[in-house]
Amino acid sequence: MKFDVIDTQPKEILLADYAAYPFAIDTIALTFKLSPAETIVTSKLSCRRLGQASTVLELNGGPYMSLLSLHMDGVLLEAEKDYDLSEEHLRVYNAPKSFELTVVTSINPQENTRLEGLYLSSGNFCTQCEAEGFRHITYYPDRPDVLSVFSVRIEALMEDYPVLLSNGNPAGAGEIAGGYHYAIWNDPHPKPAYLFALVAGNLACLTDKFHTSLGRDVTLNIYTLEKDQAKCDYAMGALKRSMQWDEETYGLAYDLDVYNIVAVSDFNMGAMENKGLNVFNTKYVLASPDTETDTDFAHVEGVIGHEYFHNWTGNRVTCRDWFQLSLKEGLTVYRDQEFSSDMGSRVIKRIDDVKALRAAQFPEDAGPFAHPVRPEKYIEINNFYTATVYNKGAEVIRMMATIIGQAAFRKGMDLYFERHDGSAVTCEDFVQAMEDASGFDLRQFRLWYSQAGTPEIKVDVKKGQGSKTILSVSQTVPSTPGQDMKKPMVIPIVMGFATEHGDCLSAQGLSSNIRPLGNGSFLLMMTQGADEFTFEGVEPTAVPSLLRGFSAPVEMETTLSELQQYFILNFDTDSFNRVEMSDLLLKKEVYKIAEQIEASQTKTVSNKLIKSLGQCLEAYERDPALISSILSMPSENDCISSMKRLSIDAVFEARQFLGKKIAHRLRKSLQSVYLSSRSAAKSLSLKGDKQAVHFRRLQNVCLSYMAKTGGHAENRLIVDQFQDSTTMTNKLAALQALVHSSIGKRKQLIRHFYKAYRKDELVVDKWFAAQALSTHENVHSEIALLQNHRDFSYTNPNRIRSLIGMFTMGNLSAFHRRCGKGYEILANAILKLDDINPQVAARMLTPLGRYHKLDKERQVLIGKQLKRILAKEGLSKPVYEMASKAYE
Ligand code: PHE
Ligand code: ZN
């Protein structure tokens, strides 16, 4: 691909070029003299040359920092003679065998809107160093395989910054002249620079304790702005549950005397696992029922767990290089998913995780940004914190656990820590530990790390001779950028045979590629382009229930008849597959209607589908959360990612039509289930019963259907819920229903919501997000108005995500309007953000890479916006990489 607009193409970094760093940095002693406009950083490195290698010590740096002085063993070094300084590197010549290097730099945190390195949030200092932020604080080998023992001294004005924090354990504090004070922190565990953190500010603190299985008393602190202190109890509970869970599940205990969490409002990502000092986006710490939803609570628990689990999977054992990012992220996502499953409902957690994987990872794998779980090249590493590295990475770990079994997986984890504690390793090292501990041959399985693309499998079920049942399964892996030819993957398919009275248990005579799992399910090990699996003695009426629990991240097609599909929906013992089946049937119906639209035929809706959904709804009481998932409409995103040949206009229209039809045809049941789940939720929550969450979930799925009728009684109930509810879960669900509705007081009520919560940033985010999802005709001008709202800001990533992110990734029918205005809104926002926060700007480009299902005209319109972006002078590296990939 060629661009006349960019003259110097940023350099690609290749996995194949990896070379170990030729020096050891045994210790680093940092001193920070903090001041918003000019902070002085002194860094003393004790360096040791490894072997006879180079005598040039190369340190990373960046353009936002000035070098004030450089000393080697106390002697001032001279530019050009002793060292060279470029925008990105400091090269020190004639390095002896071992020496001490003292680097003094000055930085301006106040001007740092990129939110990497040292910056200010609400007037408080904080840092973000992953992946390559430390190089904007001082010159250093900023790579994950250089581990060093850090000690830190922080000096700041006592009145403005009473709290001074860094990694490790506190080792002294006191006053100094002029109203200043200092604090010293020592971290005994050697670590890479990306795990460094510093926080200084005026913060309130919630404190608790945890006693580890190894007898250590750990102080737990959660620091926030004073006004947010009351919302930290849930996060604290989640932290203690995480610590307990990791001890019980993996025998892993915490290893420092303090565990500090700081919540900040301005943060590029969700949270960061800095050793002993996690920095969190407030969104994943604060939780109170009147301002956060049940979903928010679940996310807080999950992210608190995630960062805590990184202490072992990420910090004690870290990555050799950034190509190995999934080593820590895939594994840690898997661990946090398992933790949440154990704390709540396993099947609901799995349903939600698979939904998230399909929403974010499948489209990534199918478009211009597709890359393997372990990428082989990048321009900007920050662009690789992706759903593929995180979520598909977690699926890869999950498949290994399925294949070798839970007990062997635990042994593999033990061996992994035994071998690699304290070092920086590769994905290969992890798989090797699993292989050695289990005795399984995982050679072919490793393809999951190197081959991109979502495998597609086709399952054909046949009756063979006698009582034989044969499953013929074939697979193909689609080509992806830079990878045309693919090899067959190892695909573990968990399945069972569903009958009206549970799983069929009489299957025997299994072919050697089938393993019974002992619970009525079997594990089919697919390893070739086409495999056959044979069973004997399966009851003739039993229906294969395939890919239970989504045992592999693949797209599946089967030859099951419609009768069999409905059978799975109604009778499968695997609840996960019941939800999968309703999703499939709903999508099939959407596509059927879309075809009718394209052929200008009358639109019809299957009675059978409505009837089955109605029956599920009537039986809501046994499992309200499951029923809520069975009933949920597949998202617009879902509908277009699995459609074939149709136009998105027809699919969006069909989806809306079907939703409305369901709402009308099940009107009575929806209202009555709405009312009874509303009162069940209420009385359960008074008793403090966690089941209340499940009833609320169902209540609000009913509400969203009810809103589609536009009926008087329904509108009344929406307004009542909006006005009466005391939980944000219900309030927000009502707000969302209101936004789409044509209720007379609509505007007034939306304004009312804002007035009531304007002081609470996270709720204002929800207010922006709800409106970004509007289905109204004038949504583009609504978005424009919101961009001019006094609370909208390009410097706060949460705000950007709630308006621009929601509109472009959650409201596809509005974003993809034929006029192209949606694309223009996004490109304008990206161009503006590029100067403020390139990392976030680059992430916002995601929807511009999802055009493969669009018609030519839309592709042209998107191309035009990409060209505009690429033509910007001084375009940042992260945005360049994303835009040029999308532009192809
Ligand atoms: N490592 C963080 C996590 O997954 C994510 C992160 C990456 C945060 C880069 C900030 C910057 O927990
Ligand atoms: Zn992580």
Short mmCIF file of C-alpha atoms and ligand atoms in Angstrom, two decimals, residues 128 130-131 267 269 271-273 306-307 310 328-329 385 390, ligand 1:
data_model
loop_
_atom_site.label_atom_id
_atom_site.label_comp_id
_atom_site.label_asym_id
_atom_site.label_seq_id
_atom_site.Cartn_x
_atom_site.Cartn_y
_atom_site.Cartn_z
CA GLN A 128 0.81 4.99 33.61
CA GLU A 130 2.55 0.07 30.49
CA ALA A 131 3.50 -0.48 27.80
CA PHE A 267 -7.37 6.78 32.50
CA MET A 269 -7.81 1.77 29.96
CA ALA A 271 -6.95 -0.50 35.32
CA MET A 272 -3.25 -1.23 35.77
CA GLU A 273 -1.52 -3.92 37.81
CA HIS A 306 -8.00 -9.25 37.17
CA GLU A 307 -5.47 -6.76 38.51
CA HIS A 310 -1.72 -10.18 37.67
CA LYS A 328 -0.09 -12.37 30.99
CA GLU A 329 -3.35 -10.98 29.58
CA TYR A 385 -4.16 -4.44 23.71
CA TYR A 390 -7.10 -10.59 25.81
N1 PHE B 1 -2.35 -4.24 31.87
C1 PHE B 1 -3.65 -3.66 32.09
C2 PHE B 1 -4.57 -4.81 32.40
O1 PHE B 1 -4.92 -5.60 31.58
C3 PHE B 1 -4.21 -2.91 30.96
C4 PHE B 1 -3.49 -1.64 30.59
C5 PHE B 1 -2.66 -1.61 29.49
C6 PHE B 1 -3.66 -0.50 31.31
C7 PHE B 1 -1.99 -0.46 29.12
C8 PHE B 1 -3.03 0.66 30.95
C9 PHE B 1 -2.21 0.68 29.84
O2 PHE B 1 -4.91 -5.07 33.47
#
